[in-house]
Amino acid sequence: MNDFESVLNVHLKAIADRDLSVFSKFLHPSQNIIIILPNGNIIEGFESVVNFHKRWFEDLDWHMDVKMLDIITIDNVGYALLDVIYHDLDEDGNPYELKYFLSLLFNKINNRWFLIRDQNTLK
């Protein structure tokens, strides 16, 4: 899949569908992947990112409303800025939501796009 916007849509659908197999295909196993969560915690490295998403995808209480704000591709770099409203339940079963910006940075290697940075910034 060469078109960055198409890859981005498949990536976002994999998250919405909680499909770890498809999600993982966008993570380059030898690159240092970094995810910054809305609370400022950092997840770094292929295995840590996969393990985090495995646990997150097993939680069936959440969903996200995502609005694309910007997409930029320059050579082998693809960037997307999204507006996200995240809906979930707290430990007591009470609903809550987070509003944040999601920045995704992909690198095209050997004609395939791979996620290398994922930053969630609260509004």
mmCIF file of C-alpha atoms in Angstrom:
data_model
loop_
_atom_site.group_PDB
_atom_site.id
_atom_site.type_symbol
_atom_site.label_atom_id
_atom_site.label_comp_id
_atom_site.label_asym_id
_atom_site.label_seq_id
_atom_site.Cartn_x
_atom_site.Cartn_y
_atom_site.Cartn_z
ATOM 1 C CA MET A 1 0.000 0.000 0.000
ATOM 2 C CA ASN A 2 1.865 3.089 -1.236
ATOM 3 C CA ASP A 3 -0.670 5.858 -0.809
ATOM 4 C CA PHE A 4 -0.122 7.350 2.647
ATOM 5 C CA GLU A 5 -3.731 8.394 3.175
ATOM 6 C CA SER A 6 -4.937 4.863 2.389
ATOM 7 C CA VAL A 7 -2.398 3.396 4.813
ATOM 8 C CA LEU A 8 -3.474 5.898 7.454
ATOM 9 C CA ASN A 9 -7.120 4.902 7.039
ATOM 10 C CA VAL A 10 -6.260 1.191 7.363
ATOM 11 C CA HIS A 11 -4.189 1.971 10.463
ATOM 12 C CA LEU A 12 -7.055 3.917 12.080
ATOM 13 C CA LYS A 13 -9.542 1.184 11.182
ATOM 14 C CA ALA A 14 -7.262 -1.408 12.792
ATOM 15 C CA ILE A 15 -7.372 0.638 15.995
ATOM 16 C CA ALA A 16 -11.157 1.076 15.856
ATOM 17 C CA ASP A 17 -11.577 -2.650 15.140
ATOM 18 C CA ARG A 18 -9.040 -3.599 17.843
ATOM 19 C CA ASP A 19 -7.176 -5.635 15.219
ATOM 20 C CA LEU A 20 -3.690 -6.161 16.632
ATOM 21 C CA SER A 21 -2.571 -8.215 13.627
ATOM 22 C CA VAL A 22 -3.268 -5.413 11.145
ATOM 23 C CA PHE A 23 -2.089 -2.696 13.567
ATOM 24 C CA SER A 24 1.255 -4.470 14.068
ATOM 25 C CA LYS A 25 1.931 -4.582 10.320
ATOM 26 C CA PHE A 26 2.480 -0.801 10.470
ATOM 27 C CA LEU A 27 5.206 -1.081 13.128
ATOM 28 C CA HIS A 28 8.734 -1.572 11.816
ATOM 29 C CA PRO A 29 10.362 -4.190 14.078
ATOM 30 C CA SER A 30 13.833 -2.610 14.007
ATOM 31 C CA GLN A 31 12.948 1.079 14.269
ATOM 32 C CA ASN A 32 12.567 2.825 17.595
ATOM 33 C CA ILE A 33 8.823 3.458 17.821
ATOM 34 C CA ILE A 34 7.712 6.003 20.407
ATOM 35 C CA ILE A 35 4.187 6.625 21.651
ATOM 36 C CA ILE A 36 3.401 9.493 24.015
ATOM 37 C CA LEU A 37 0.108 8.969 25.832
ATOM 38 C CA PRO A 38 -2.254 11.811 26.862
ATOM 39 C CA ASN A 39 -0.952 11.550 30.451
ATOM 40 C CA GLY A 40 2.641 12.072 29.274
ATOM 41 C CA ASN A 41 3.760 8.457 29.725
ATOM 42 C CA ILE A 42 6.034 7.128 26.994
ATOM 43 C CA ILE A 43 5.926 3.679 25.414
ATOM 44 C CA GLU A 44 9.036 2.864 23.447
ATOM 45 C CA GLY A 45 10.056 -0.012 21.207
ATOM 46 C CA PHE A 46 8.231 -2.546 19.055
ATOM 47 C CA GLU A 47 7.468 -5.130 21.767
ATOM 48 C CA SER A 48 6.311 -2.529 24.304
ATOM 49 C CA VAL A 49 4.028 -0.863 21.743
ATOM 50 C CA VAL A 50 2.512 -4.203 20.695
ATOM 51 C CA ASN A 51 1.990 -5.284 24.323
ATOM 52 C CA PHE A 52 0.347 -1.971 25.226
ATOM 53 C CA HIS A 53 -2.052 -2.209 22.281
ATOM 54 C CA LYS A 54 -2.826 -5.853 23.021
ATOM 55 C CA ARG A 55 -4.002 -4.896 26.525
ATOM 56 C CA TRP A 56 -5.828 -1.792 25.242
ATOM 57 C CA PHE A 57 -7.602 -3.700 22.464
ATOM 58 C CA GLU A 58 -8.817 -6.294 24.980
ATOM 59 C CA ASP A 59 -10.766 -3.519 26.759
ATOM 60 C CA LEU A 60 -14.133 -3.330 24.975
ATOM 61 C CA ASP A 61 -15.453 -0.213 26.768
ATOM 62 C CA TRP A 62 -13.786 2.473 24.682
ATOM 63 C CA HIS A 63 -14.265 4.042 21.287
ATOM 64 C CA MET A 64 -12.848 7.089 19.547
ATOM 65 C CA ASP A 65 -14.355 9.775 17.355
ATOM 66 C CA VAL A 66 -11.613 10.891 14.982
ATOM 67 C CA LYS A 67 -11.544 13.920 12.691
ATOM 68 C CA MET A 68 -8.686 14.386 10.241
ATOM 69 C CA LEU A 69 -7.198 17.885 10.487
ATOM 70 C CA ASP A 70 -4.105 17.631 8.296
ATOM 71 C CA ILE A 71 -2.141 15.160 6.192
ATOM 72 C CA ILE A 72 1.316 15.884 4.829
ATOM 73 C CA THR A 73 3.608 13.650 2.804
ATOM 74 C CA ILE A 74 7.132 14.663 1.879
ATOM 75 C CA ASP A 75 9.272 12.041 0.189
ATOM 76 C CA ASN A 76 9.372 9.083 2.597
ATOM 77 C CA VAL A 77 7.657 10.829 5.517
ATOM 78 C CA GLY A 78 3.930 10.926 6.170
ATOM 79 C CA TYR A 79 2.365 13.031 8.920
ATOM 80 C CA ALA A 80 -1.227 13.200 10.118
ATOM 81 C CA LEU A 81 -2.861 15.436 12.701
ATOM 82 C CA LEU A 82 -6.189 14.248 14.072
ATOM 83 C CA ASP A 83 -8.739 15.654 16.485
ATOM 84 C CA VAL A 84 -9.862 12.879 18.844
ATOM 85 C CA ILE A 85 -12.648 12.468 21.358
ATOM 86 C CA TYR A 86 -11.952 9.299 23.340
ATOM 87 C CA HIS A 87 -14.863 7.687 25.212
ATOM 88 C CA ASP A 88 -14.280 5.118 27.945
ATOM 89 C CA LEU A 89 -15.435 3.928 31.360
ATOM 90 C CA ASP A 90 -13.440 4.493 34.547
ATOM 91 C CA GLU A 91 -12.721 1.771 37.131
ATOM 92 C CA ASP A 92 -16.173 2.329 38.682
ATOM 93 C CA GLY A 93 -17.971 2.016 35.338
ATOM 94 C CA ASN A 94 -18.612 5.755 34.978
ATOM 95 C CA PRO A 95 -18.274 7.178 31.463
ATOM 96 C CA TYR A 96 -15.651 9.800 30.717
ATOM 97 C CA GLU A 97 -14.087 11.346 27.655
ATOM 98 C CA LEU A 98 -10.734 12.805 26.714
ATOM 99 C CA LYS A 99 -10.275 15.410 24.011
ATOM 100 C CA TYR A 100 -6.863 15.480 22.423
ATOM 101 C CA PHE A 101 -4.821 15.945 19.285
ATOM 102 C CA LEU A 102 -3.209 12.844 17.824
ATOM 103 C CA SER A 103 -0.046 13.309 15.755
ATOM 104 C CA LEU A 104 1.131 10.322 13.737
ATOM 105 C CA LEU A 105 4.452 10.164 11.929
ATOM 106 C CA PHE A 106 5.142 7.404 9.411
ATOM 107 C CA ASN A 107 8.306 6.542 7.505
ATOM 108 C CA LYS A 108 8.243 4.860 4.091
ATOM 109 C CA ILE A 109 10.836 2.078 3.942
ATOM 110 C CA ASN A 110 11.129 -0.304 0.998
ATOM 111 C CA ASN A 111 7.845 1.013 -0.391
ATOM 112 C CA ARG A 112 5.916 0.363 2.886
ATOM 113 C CA TRP A 113 4.703 2.864 5.468
ATOM 114 C CA PHE A 114 5.611 2.312 9.131
ATOM 115 C CA LEU A 115 4.499 4.217 12.208
ATOM 116 C CA ILE A 116 7.472 5.673 14.099
ATOM 117 C CA ARG A 117 5.871 8.354 16.330
ATOM 118 C CA ASP A 118 2.430 8.638 17.927
ATOM 119 C CA GLN A 119 1.808 11.618 20.221
ATOM 120 C CA ASN A 120 -1.440 12.293 22.068
ATOM 121 C CA THR A 121 -1.757 15.873 23.388
ATOM 122 C CA LEU A 122 -4.682 16.811 25.617
ATOM 123 C CA LYS A 123 -6.655 19.909 24.704
#
